[in-house]
mmCIF file of C-alpha atoms in Angstrom:
data_model
loop_
_atom_site.group_PDB
_atom_site.id
_atom_site.type_symbol
_atom_site.label_atom_id
_atom_site.label_comp_id
_atom_site.label_asym_id
_atom_site.label_seq_id
_atom_site.Cartn_x
_atom_site.Cartn_y
_atom_site.Cartn_z
ATOM 1 C CA MET A 1 171.116 89.725 175.055
ATOM 2 C CA ARG A 2 170.599 93.444 174.640
ATOM 3 C CA THR A 3 169.449 92.848 171.068
ATOM 4 C CA ARG A 4 167.008 90.085 172.102
ATOM 5 C CA LEU A 5 165.696 92.288 174.954
ATOM 6 C CA ALA A 6 165.104 95.188 172.596
ATOM 7 C CA VAL A 7 163.239 92.960 170.180
ATOM 8 C CA PHE A 8 161.152 91.474 173.004
ATOM 9 C CA THR A 9 160.311 94.935 174.317
ATOM 10 C CA SER A 10 159.279 96.084 170.862
ATOM 11 C CA ILE A 11 156.977 93.078 170.429
ATOM 12 C CA VAL A 12 155.299 93.684 173.777
ATOM 13 C CA ALA A 13 154.741 97.331 172.899
ATOM 14 C CA LEU A 14 153.186 96.402 169.595
ATOM 15 C CA LEU A 15 150.866 93.870 171.271
ATOM 16 C CA LEU A 16 149.715 96.414 173.828
ATOM 17 C CA ALA A 17 149.019 98.914 171.073
ATOM 18 C CA ALA A 18 147.086 96.325 169.120
ATOM 19 C CA CYS A 19 144.946 95.493 172.164
ATOM 20 C CA GLY A 20 144.219 99.212 172.589
ATOM 21 C CA ASP A 21 141.892 98.825 175.616
ATOM 22 C CA GLY A 22 142.613 102.292 176.954
ATOM 23 C CA ASP A 23 144.584 101.008 179.952
ATOM 24 C CA THR A 24 147.844 102.650 181.079
ATOM 25 C CA ASP A 25 151.173 100.884 180.503
ATOM 26 C CA ASP A 26 154.017 100.508 182.978
ATOM 27 C CA THR A 27 155.545 103.856 182.064
ATOM 28 C CA GLY A 28 152.291 105.700 182.806
ATOM 29 C CA GLU A 29 151.673 106.511 179.143
ATOM 30 C CA GLU A 30 148.234 105.758 177.728
ATOM 31 C CA ALA A 31 148.137 103.082 175.083
ATOM 32 C CA THR A 32 146.466 104.269 171.932
ATOM 33 C CA ALA A 33 144.327 101.908 169.884
ATOM 34 C CA PRO A 34 144.534 102.043 166.108
ATOM 35 C CA THR A 35 141.851 104.167 164.492
ATOM 36 C CA THR A 36 139.071 102.115 162.827
ATOM 37 C CA THR A 37 135.828 103.056 161.082
ATOM 38 C CA ALA A 38 132.864 101.131 162.449
ATOM 39 C CA ALA A 39 130.366 99.777 159.955
ATOM 40 C CA PRO A 40 127.117 101.779 160.062
ATOM 41 C CA THR A 41 124.254 100.062 161.824
ATOM 42 C CA THR A 42 120.580 100.536 161.017
ATOM 43 C CA THR A 43 117.985 100.067 163.750
ATOM 44 C CA ALA A 44 114.410 99.585 162.517
ATOM 45 C CA THR A 45 112.094 101.817 164.522
ATOM 46 C CA THR A 46 108.330 101.706 164.266
ATOM 47 C CA GLN A 47 106.583 104.765 165.600
ATOM 48 C CA ALA A 48 103.538 103.882 167.664
ATOM 49 C CA PRO A 49 100.265 105.203 166.237
ATOM 50 C CA ALA A 50 99.071 108.394 167.836
ATOM 51 C CA VAL A 51 96.387 107.793 170.453
ATOM 52 C CA PRO A 52 93.906 110.654 170.905
ATOM 53 C CA GLU A 53 92.080 111.565 174.059
ATOM 54 C CA GLU A 54 88.858 111.852 172.034
ATOM 55 C CA LEU A 55 87.468 110.823 168.654
ATOM 56 C CA THR A 56 84.547 112.598 166.987
ATOM 57 C CA ILE A 57 81.831 110.930 164.922
ATOM 58 C CA ILE A 58 79.763 113.182 162.677
ATOM 59 C CA SER A 59 76.354 111.676 161.983
ATOM 60 C CA HIS A 60 72.715 112.392 161.228
ATOM 61 C CA ASP A 61 70.429 113.575 164.004
ATOM 62 C CA SER A 62 68.627 110.229 164.352
ATOM 63 C CA PHE A 63 71.799 108.422 165.362
ATOM 64 C CA ALA A 64 73.026 111.228 167.593
ATOM 65 C CA GLY A 65 69.706 111.315 169.425
ATOM 66 C CA GLY A 66 70.073 107.688 170.496
ATOM 67 C CA VAL A 67 73.617 107.936 171.845
ATOM 68 C CA THR A 68 73.982 107.864 175.632
ATOM 69 C CA GLU A 69 76.929 107.740 178.038
ATOM 70 C CA GLU A 70 76.782 103.943 177.807
ATOM 71 C CA THR A 71 76.875 103.667 174.016
ATOM 72 C CA PHE A 72 80.670 103.847 173.681
ATOM 73 C CA ALA A 73 81.582 103.218 177.333
ATOM 74 C CA SER A 74 83.222 99.855 176.613
ATOM 75 C CA PHE A 75 85.300 101.319 173.807
ATOM 76 C CA THR A 76 86.529 104.068 176.128
ATOM 77 C CA ALA A 77 87.259 101.590 178.926
ATOM 78 C CA GLU A 78 89.298 99.417 176.566
ATOM 79 C CA THR A 79 91.202 102.159 174.734
ATOM 80 C CA GLY A 80 91.078 105.198 176.992
ATOM 81 C CA VAL A 81 89.609 107.188 174.103
ATOM 82 C CA ARG A 82 86.376 109.137 174.588
ATOM 83 C CA VAL A 83 83.835 109.343 171.766
ATOM 84 C CA LYS A 84 81.953 112.512 170.868
ATOM 85 C CA VAL A 85 79.022 112.516 168.429
ATOM 86 C CA LEU A 86 78.385 115.608 166.330
ATOM 87 C CA PRO A 87 74.845 115.830 164.837
ATOM 88 C CA ALA A 88 74.641 117.195 161.300
ATOM 89 C CA GLY A 89 70.981 117.146 160.275
ATOM 90 C CA ASP A 90 69.664 114.567 157.813
ATOM 91 C CA THR A 91 71.743 112.243 155.646
ATOM 92 C CA GLY A 92 71.939 114.668 152.735
ATOM 93 C CA SER A 93 73.139 117.494 154.980
ATOM 94 C CA LEU A 94 75.630 115.142 156.630
ATOM 95 C CA VAL A 95 77.260 114.190 153.334
ATOM 96 C CA ASN A 96 77.255 117.751 152.011
ATOM 97 C CA GLN A 97 78.965 119.053 155.180
ATOM 98 C CA ALA A 98 81.607 116.351 154.975
ATOM 99 C CA ILE A 99 82.380 117.198 151.346
ATOM 100 C CA LEU A 100 82.510 120.954 151.984
ATOM 101 C CA THR A 101 84.872 120.502 154.952
ATOM 102 C CA LYS A 102 87.038 117.817 153.350
ATOM 103 C CA ASP A 103 90.248 119.856 153.693
ATOM 104 C CA ASN A 104 89.541 120.582 157.350
ATOM 105 C CA PRO A 105 87.288 117.743 158.548
ATOM 106 C CA LEU A 106 84.932 118.284 161.453
ATOM 107 C CA ALA A 107 85.364 114.730 162.731
ATOM 108 C CA ASP A 108 87.422 111.567 162.532
ATOM 109 C CA VAL A 109 84.623 109.201 161.508
ATOM 110 C CA LEU A 110 81.408 109.716 159.568
ATOM 111 C CA PHE A 111 78.480 107.426 160.273
ATOM 112 C CA GLY A 112 75.077 107.349 158.621
ATOM 113 C CA VAL A 113 75.670 107.708 154.901
ATOM 114 C CA ASP A 114 73.313 105.271 153.200
ATOM 115 C CA ASP A 115 73.039 103.881 149.693
ATOM 116 C CA THR A 116 70.970 106.863 148.526
ATOM 117 C CA PHE A 117 73.937 109.221 149.065
ATOM 118 C CA LEU A 118 76.814 106.729 149.040
ATOM 119 C CA SER A 119 78.003 107.425 145.503
ATOM 120 C CA ARG A 120 78.146 111.165 146.169
ATOM 121 C CA ALA A 121 80.232 110.607 149.297
ATOM 122 C CA LEU A 122 82.641 108.218 147.573
ATOM 123 C CA ASP A 123 83.033 110.474 144.550
ATOM 124 C CA GLY A 124 83.736 113.348 146.950
ATOM 125 C CA GLY A 125 86.865 111.551 148.140
ATOM 126 C CA ILE A 126 86.086 112.093 151.818
ATOM 127 C CA PHE A 127 87.061 108.624 153.085
ATOM 128 C CA ILE A 128 90.243 106.581 153.442
ATOM 129 C CA SER A 129 90.200 102.815 153.058
ATOM 130 C CA HIS A 130 89.814 100.548 156.071
ATOM 131 C CA ARG A 131 88.938 96.854 155.999
ATOM 132 C CA SER A 132 87.541 95.802 159.327
ATOM 133 C CA SER A 133 88.611 92.425 160.659
ATOM 134 C CA LEU A 134 84.892 91.779 161.275
ATOM 135 C CA LEU A 135 83.744 92.590 157.747
ATOM 136 C CA ASP A 136 83.432 88.920 156.820
ATOM 137 C CA GLN A 137 80.695 88.609 159.437
ATOM 138 C CA THR A 138 78.430 90.846 157.337
ATOM 139 C CA PRO A 139 76.365 89.678 154.344
ATOM 140 C CA GLU A 140 78.137 90.241 151.043
ATOM 141 C CA ASN A 141 75.112 91.987 149.550
ATOM 142 C CA ILE A 142 75.426 94.932 151.951
ATOM 143 C CA ARG A 143 79.128 95.532 151.233
ATOM 144 C CA LEU A 144 78.677 98.085 148.491
ATOM 145 C CA ASP A 145 82.219 99.455 148.280
ATOM 146 C CA PRO A 146 84.895 96.969 147.116
ATOM 147 C CA GLN A 147 87.603 99.468 148.128
ATOM 148 C CA ASN A 148 86.405 99.378 151.757
ATOM 149 C CA ARG A 149 86.205 103.126 152.122
ATOM 150 C CA VAL A 150 82.986 102.543 154.048
ATOM 151 C CA THR A 151 81.899 99.720 156.348
ATOM 152 C CA PRO A 152 78.258 98.555 156.685
ATOM 153 C CA ILE A 153 77.011 99.003 160.243
ATOM 154 C CA ASP A 154 73.237 98.474 160.046
ATOM 155 C CA PHE A 155 70.328 98.180 157.649
ATOM 156 C CA GLY A 156 66.606 98.843 157.688
ATOM 157 C CA ASP A 157 63.894 97.777 155.285
ATOM 158 C CA VAL A 158 61.315 100.372 154.253
ATOM 159 C CA CYS A 159 58.118 98.372 153.773
ATOM 160 C CA LEU A 160 54.376 98.775 153.611
ATOM 161 C CA ASN A 161 52.721 98.273 157.012
ATOM 162 C CA TYR A 162 49.062 97.505 157.571
ATOM 163 C CA ASP A 163 46.745 97.920 160.550
ATOM 164 C CA ARG A 164 45.547 94.493 161.690
ATOM 165 C CA ASP A 165 42.539 96.008 163.453
ATOM 166 C CA VAL A 166 41.258 97.134 160.062
ATOM 167 C CA MET A 167 42.816 94.679 157.628
ATOM 168 C CA SER A 168 43.446 90.977 158.213
ATOM 169 C CA ASP A 169 46.673 89.316 157.116
ATOM 170 C CA ALA A 170 44.746 87.587 154.350
ATOM 171 C CA ASP A 171 43.325 90.879 153.084
ATOM 172 C CA ALA A 172 46.647 92.755 153.055
ATOM 173 C CA PRO A 173 48.144 93.500 149.637
ATOM 174 C CA GLY A 174 50.615 90.937 148.372
ATOM 175 C CA SER A 175 52.532 93.234 146.049
ATOM 176 C CA LEU A 176 53.013 96.855 145.026
ATOM 177 C CA ALA A 177 50.845 96.168 141.986
ATOM 178 C CA ASP A 178 47.894 95.377 144.273
ATOM 179 C CA LEU A 179 47.891 98.947 145.588
ATOM 180 C CA ILE A 180 46.434 100.326 142.361
ATOM 181 C CA THR A 181 43.435 97.988 142.433
ATOM 182 C CA GLU A 182 39.968 99.087 143.535
ATOM 183 C CA GLN A 183 40.254 97.035 146.728
ATOM 184 C CA TYR A 184 42.832 99.459 148.112
ATOM 185 C CA ARG A 185 41.379 102.730 146.892
ATOM 186 C CA GLY A 186 41.908 105.511 149.438
ATOM 187 C CA GLN A 187 43.744 103.243 151.891
ATOM 188 C CA LEU A 188 47.407 104.165 151.399
ATOM 189 C CA VAL A 189 49.456 107.053 152.824
ATOM 190 C CA VAL A 190 53.033 107.686 151.661
ATOM 191 C CA GLU A 191 55.751 110.216 152.442
ATOM 192 C CA SER A 192 57.137 112.680 149.907
ATOM 193 C CA PRO A 193 60.548 111.608 148.530
ATOM 194 C CA ALA A 194 61.523 115.275 148.418
ATOM 195 C CA THR A 195 61.348 115.626 152.212
ATOM 196 C CA SER A 196 61.437 112.126 153.690
ATOM 197 C CA SER A 197 63.983 109.297 153.741
ATOM 198 C CA PRO A 198 61.369 106.488 153.725
ATOM 199 C CA GLY A 199 59.499 108.438 151.048
ATOM 200 C CA LEU A 200 62.592 108.398 148.842
ATOM 201 C CA ALA A 201 63.141 104.709 149.584
ATOM 202 C CA PHE A 202 59.573 103.919 148.507
ATOM 203 C CA LEU A 203 60.028 105.888 145.282
ATOM 204 C CA LEU A 204 63.240 103.954 144.583
ATOM 205 C CA SER A 205 61.407 100.723 145.256
ATOM 206 C CA THR A 206 58.813 101.567 142.603
ATOM 207 C CA ILE A 207 61.609 102.443 140.160
ATOM 208 C CA ALA A 208 63.347 99.128 140.906
ATOM 209 C CA VAL A 209 60.120 97.150 140.435
ATOM 210 C CA PHE A 210 58.554 98.950 137.456
ATOM 211 C CA GLY A 211 61.672 100.313 135.771
ATOM 212 C CA GLU A 212 62.533 103.667 134.262
ATOM 213 C CA ASP A 213 59.789 103.231 131.670
ATOM 214 C CA GLY A 214 57.030 102.201 134.062
ATOM 215 C CA TRP A 215 57.380 103.916 137.431
ATOM 216 C CA LYS A 216 55.595 107.131 136.403
ATOM 217 C CA ASP A 217 52.624 105.197 135.054
ATOM 218 C CA TYR A 218 52.488 103.330 138.351
ATOM 219 C CA TRP A 219 52.487 106.540 140.355
ATOM 220 C CA GLN A 220 49.795 108.006 138.147
ATOM 221 C CA ALA A 221 47.721 104.930 138.951
ATOM 222 C CA LEU A 222 48.365 105.464 142.683
ATOM 223 C CA VAL A 223 47.201 109.072 142.357
ATOM 224 C CA ASP A 224 44.090 107.885 140.530
ATOM 225 C CA ASN A 225 43.501 105.418 143.375
ATOM 226 C CA ASP A 226 43.490 108.258 145.930
ATOM 227 C CA VAL A 227 46.908 107.853 147.539
ATOM 228 C CA GLU A 228 47.597 110.385 150.301
ATOM 229 C CA VAL A 229 50.990 112.125 150.347
ATOM 230 C CA VAL A 230 52.401 113.761 153.501
ATOM 231 C CA PRO A 231 55.769 115.445 154.201
ATOM 232 C CA ASP A 232 57.316 112.997 156.679
ATOM 233 C CA TRP A 233 57.092 109.662 158.471
ATOM 234 C CA ASP A 234 55.753 111.110 161.750
ATOM 235 C CA THR A 235 52.778 112.628 159.953
ATOM 236 C CA ALA A 236 52.139 109.495 157.930
ATOM 237 C CA TYR A 237 52.347 107.101 160.882
ATOM 238 C CA TYR A 238 50.907 109.091 163.760
ATOM 239 C CA ALA A 239 48.337 111.252 161.951
ATOM 240 C CA SER A 240 47.157 109.419 158.829
ATOM 241 C CA PHE A 241 47.688 105.739 159.710
ATOM 242 C CA SER A 242 44.553 104.187 161.202
ATOM 243 C CA ARG A 243 46.572 102.498 163.966
ATOM 244 C CA TRP A 244 46.990 105.956 165.520
ATOM 245 C CA GLY A 245 43.682 107.556 164.721
ATOM 246 C CA GLY A 246 43.914 108.263 160.981
ATOM 247 C CA ASP A 247 41.790 106.789 158.230
ATOM 248 C CA ARG A 248 44.483 104.986 156.171
ATOM 249 C CA PRO A 249 45.168 101.323 157.077
ATOM 250 C CA LEU A 250 48.243 101.155 154.797
ATOM 251 C CA VAL A 251 51.388 103.222 155.392
ATOM 252 C CA VAL A 252 54.969 103.324 154.153
ATOM 253 C CA SER A 253 57.003 102.505 157.266
ATOM 254 C CA TYR A 254 59.611 99.922 158.299
ATOM 255 C CA ALA A 255 59.935 96.167 158.813
ATOM 256 C CA SER A 256 60.893 97.025 162.400
ATOM 257 C CA SER A 257 57.670 98.943 163.102
ATOM 258 C CA PRO A 258 55.667 95.913 164.363
ATOM 259 C CA PRO A 259 58.253 94.977 167.036
ATOM 260 C CA ALA A 260 58.433 98.630 168.037
ATOM 261 C CA GLU A 261 54.666 98.618 168.487
ATOM 262 C CA VAL A 262 54.978 95.606 170.814
ATOM 263 C CA ILE A 263 57.885 97.045 172.809
ATOM 264 C CA PHE A 264 56.159 100.364 173.445
ATOM 265 C CA SER A 265 52.600 99.074 173.724
ATOM 266 C CA ASP A 266 50.520 100.324 176.640
ATOM 267 C CA PRO A 267 48.943 98.147 177.875
ATOM 268 C CA PRO A 268 51.503 95.436 177.014
ATOM 269 C CA THR A 269 50.702 93.025 174.211
ATOM 270 C CA ASP A 270 52.171 89.812 172.847
ATOM 271 C CA VAL A 271 50.672 90.304 169.404
ATOM 272 C CA ALA A 272 51.896 92.953 166.979
ATOM 273 C CA PRO A 273 48.996 95.228 166.002
ATOM 274 C CA THR A 274 50.571 95.869 162.599
ATOM 275 C CA GLY A 275 51.931 93.663 159.846
ATOM 276 C CA VAL A 276 54.519 93.957 157.058
ATOM 277 C CA VAL A 277 54.103 93.530 153.317
ATOM 278 C CA THR A 278 57.463 92.153 152.227
ATOM 279 C CA ASP A 279 57.019 92.678 148.482
ATOM 280 C CA GLY A 280 58.585 95.950 147.378
ATOM 281 C CA CYS A 281 60.568 96.569 150.578
ATOM 282 C CA TYR A 282 63.606 98.767 149.970
ATOM 283 C CA ARG A 283 66.750 98.044 151.973
ATOM 284 C CA GLN A 284 68.583 101.091 153.344
ATOM 285 C CA ILE A 285 72.146 100.309 154.440
ATOM 286 C CA GLU A 286 74.074 102.683 156.695
ATOM 287 C CA PHE A 287 77.848 102.923 156.580
ATOM 288 C CA ALA A 288 80.726 104.320 158.609
ATOM 289 C CA GLY A 289 84.004 105.591 157.181
ATOM 290 C CA ILE A 290 87.265 107.169 158.322
ATOM 291 C CA LEU A 291 87.370 110.768 157.144
ATOM 292 C CA GLU A 292 90.289 111.859 155.023
ATOM 293 C CA GLY A 293 92.441 114.296 156.991
ATOM 294 C CA THR A 294 91.933 112.831 160.460
ATOM 295 C CA ASP A 295 95.009 112.972 162.673
ATOM 296 C CA PHE A 296 94.159 109.559 164.107
ATOM 297 C CA PRO A 297 93.379 107.084 161.300
ATOM 298 C CA ASP A 298 94.401 104.007 163.311
ATOM 299 C CA ALA A 299 92.254 104.935 166.300
ATOM 300 C CA ALA A 300 89.378 105.819 163.954
ATOM 301 C CA GLY A 301 89.670 102.366 162.402
ATOM 302 C CA ASP A 302 89.516 100.821 165.863
ATOM 303 C CA LEU A 303 86.310 102.763 166.515
ATOM 304 C CA ILE A 304 84.708 101.460 163.321
ATOM 305 C CA ASP A 305 85.759 97.939 164.307
ATOM 306 C CA TYR A 306 84.048 98.477 167.659
ATOM 307 C CA MET A 307 80.872 99.639 165.910
ATOM 308 C CA LEU A 308 80.885 96.345 164.005
ATOM 309 C CA SER A 309 81.545 94.270 167.117
ATOM 310 C CA VAL A 310 78.808 92.085 168.573
ATOM 311 C CA GLU A 311 78.739 94.216 171.721
ATOM 312 C CA PHE A 312 77.869 97.408 169.846
ATOM 313 C CA GLN A 313 75.754 95.669 167.203
ATOM 314 C CA GLU A 314 73.425 94.216 169.810
ATOM 315 C CA GLN A 315 72.627 97.750 170.980
ATOM 316 C CA ILE A 316 71.346 98.718 167.532
ATOM 317 C CA PRO A 317 67.836 97.167 167.325
ATOM 318 C CA LEU A 318 66.420 98.549 170.561
ATOM 319 C CA THR A 319 68.149 101.921 170.221
ATOM 320 C CA TRP A 320 67.646 102.835 166.560
ATOM 321 C CA PHE A 321 65.161 100.128 165.489
ATOM 322 C CA VAL A 322 67.177 98.900 162.550
ATOM 323 C CA PHE A 323 69.014 95.620 162.074
ATOM 324 C CA PRO A 324 72.675 94.908 162.898
ATOM 325 C CA ALA A 325 75.032 94.278 159.989
ATOM 326 C CA ASN A 326 77.027 91.664 161.915
ATOM 327 C CA THR A 327 75.208 88.347 161.532
ATOM 328 C CA ALA A 328 76.746 87.103 164.809
ATOM 329 C CA ALA A 329 74.753 89.696 166.779
ATOM 330 C CA ALA A 330 71.656 88.304 168.453
ATOM 331 C CA LEU A 331 68.328 89.981 167.776
ATOM 332 C CA PRO A 332 65.923 90.893 170.604
ATOM 333 C CA SER A 333 63.064 88.457 170.943
ATOM 334 C CA GLU A 334 60.573 91.101 169.794
ATOM 335 C CA PHE A 335 62.406 91.387 166.470
ATOM 336 C CA VAL A 336 62.468 87.622 166.051
ATOM 337 C CA GLU A 337 58.783 87.129 166.869
ATOM 338 C CA HIS A 338 57.062 90.154 165.375
ATOM 339 C CA THR A 339 58.606 90.968 162.037
ATOM 340 C CA VAL A 340 59.744 89.340 158.842
ATOM 341 C CA LEU A 341 62.489 90.448 156.476
ATOM 342 C CA PRO A 342 62.146 90.241 152.689
ATOM 343 C CA ASP A 343 64.130 87.534 150.952
ATOM 344 C CA GLN A 344 64.893 89.830 148.023
ATOM 345 C CA PRO A 345 64.525 93.503 148.966
ATOM 346 C CA ALA A 346 64.446 96.034 146.163
ATOM 347 C CA ASN A 347 67.581 98.009 145.453
ATOM 348 C CA VAL A 348 68.972 100.529 142.985
ATOM 349 C CA ASP A 349 72.658 100.963 142.238
ATOM 350 C CA PRO A 350 74.058 103.880 144.299
ATOM 351 C CA ALA A 351 75.732 105.417 141.236
ATOM 352 C CA LEU A 352 72.412 105.326 139.364
ATOM 353 C CA ILE A 353 70.694 106.977 142.319
ATOM 354 C CA ASP A 354 73.288 109.735 142.464
ATOM 355 C CA ALA A 355 72.994 110.388 138.730
ATOM 356 C CA ASN A 356 69.187 110.519 138.722
ATOM 357 C CA ARG A 357 67.985 111.355 142.235
ATOM 358 C CA GLU A 358 67.135 114.995 141.608
ATOM 359 C CA ARG A 359 65.490 114.285 138.270
ATOM 360 C CA TRP A 360 63.386 111.477 139.713
ATOM 361 C CA ILE A 361 62.233 113.632 142.610
ATOM 362 C CA GLN A 362 61.426 116.523 140.288
ATOM 363 C CA GLU A 363 59.437 114.285 137.939
ATOM 364 C CA TRP A 364 57.624 112.706 140.887
ATOM 365 C CA THR A 365 56.765 116.136 142.285
ATOM 366 C CA GLU A 366 55.353 117.369 138.975
ATOM 367 C CA LEU A 367 53.339 114.168 138.530
ATOM 368 C CA VAL A 368 52.015 113.627 142.064
ATOM 369 C CA LEU A 369 51.875 117.116 143.571
ATOM 370 C CA GLY A 370 51.720 119.291 140.496
#
């Protein structure tokens, strides 16, 4: 009996030790569990993207001048992130500043680089890639970067405009080649490509149409046909163009100029006083990109997505008088009724522009102004 009791007691003690739950046994001694090594566990943790209080867009003065408290109000209401716009001069100055400050960027997003400076910006390595979920709602022919470092936001066509009080639709030129005929002697005013964005676009249009071997001969013919050259669009449109008191019924302007004339007409009118020559129009595409070095790349991508949303895109025509990139955005009635877009606008490869821009401008200056 004593032997069986001793064995039984030993078994109970072993079982209590094996259970090892930290309880106290009958004798008041703490049972000790056997030491074991737990298998390591790995918990996957995903750090939430940093959310800023404010994002900064650096852009050209024309865009900055149209921004109001309402422009990004919906974005701020949805995300809690304010948007600040930093003006940086013209497009060339904008790109140059972004390249010079690449290691310490002035903003999170750059907006306003167009095809005339796009290659320089991309080669400068100032952007990180971002493919907007809305990109497929834009025409393929305005997506100029297959790596998605920039996103198309809007476009505008630089086109010849004519004054319908002086020149009927039937009498307007049908092509760039018509401008060098006797019929249009002394009737055209253009902007200098050295100082004007539409002036550069018109020069590129003539290079696209007449080629590297023919554009200078064409410009010589324009000079011989008494073309007028002025420094900027304001001077061309509001001083030289006959619509506003000048003596030239043909001007290099935009496809959106006729609807603008209707919108701002005083007294109101239902008929556009100017028309568009669609041959030789040059399409300028403006892009936005996330700047390399931003502390908030995810939030910056959300801002670009907002700029491509229908809500923002439908602000574009009546604020900046260019066309939205998102084809789902509705156009104002004035744009539908009073302008026409070219089926095949002229274009020059951005890399070719970057490689030759300065030479072309210099050769144009020597030929036309020299």
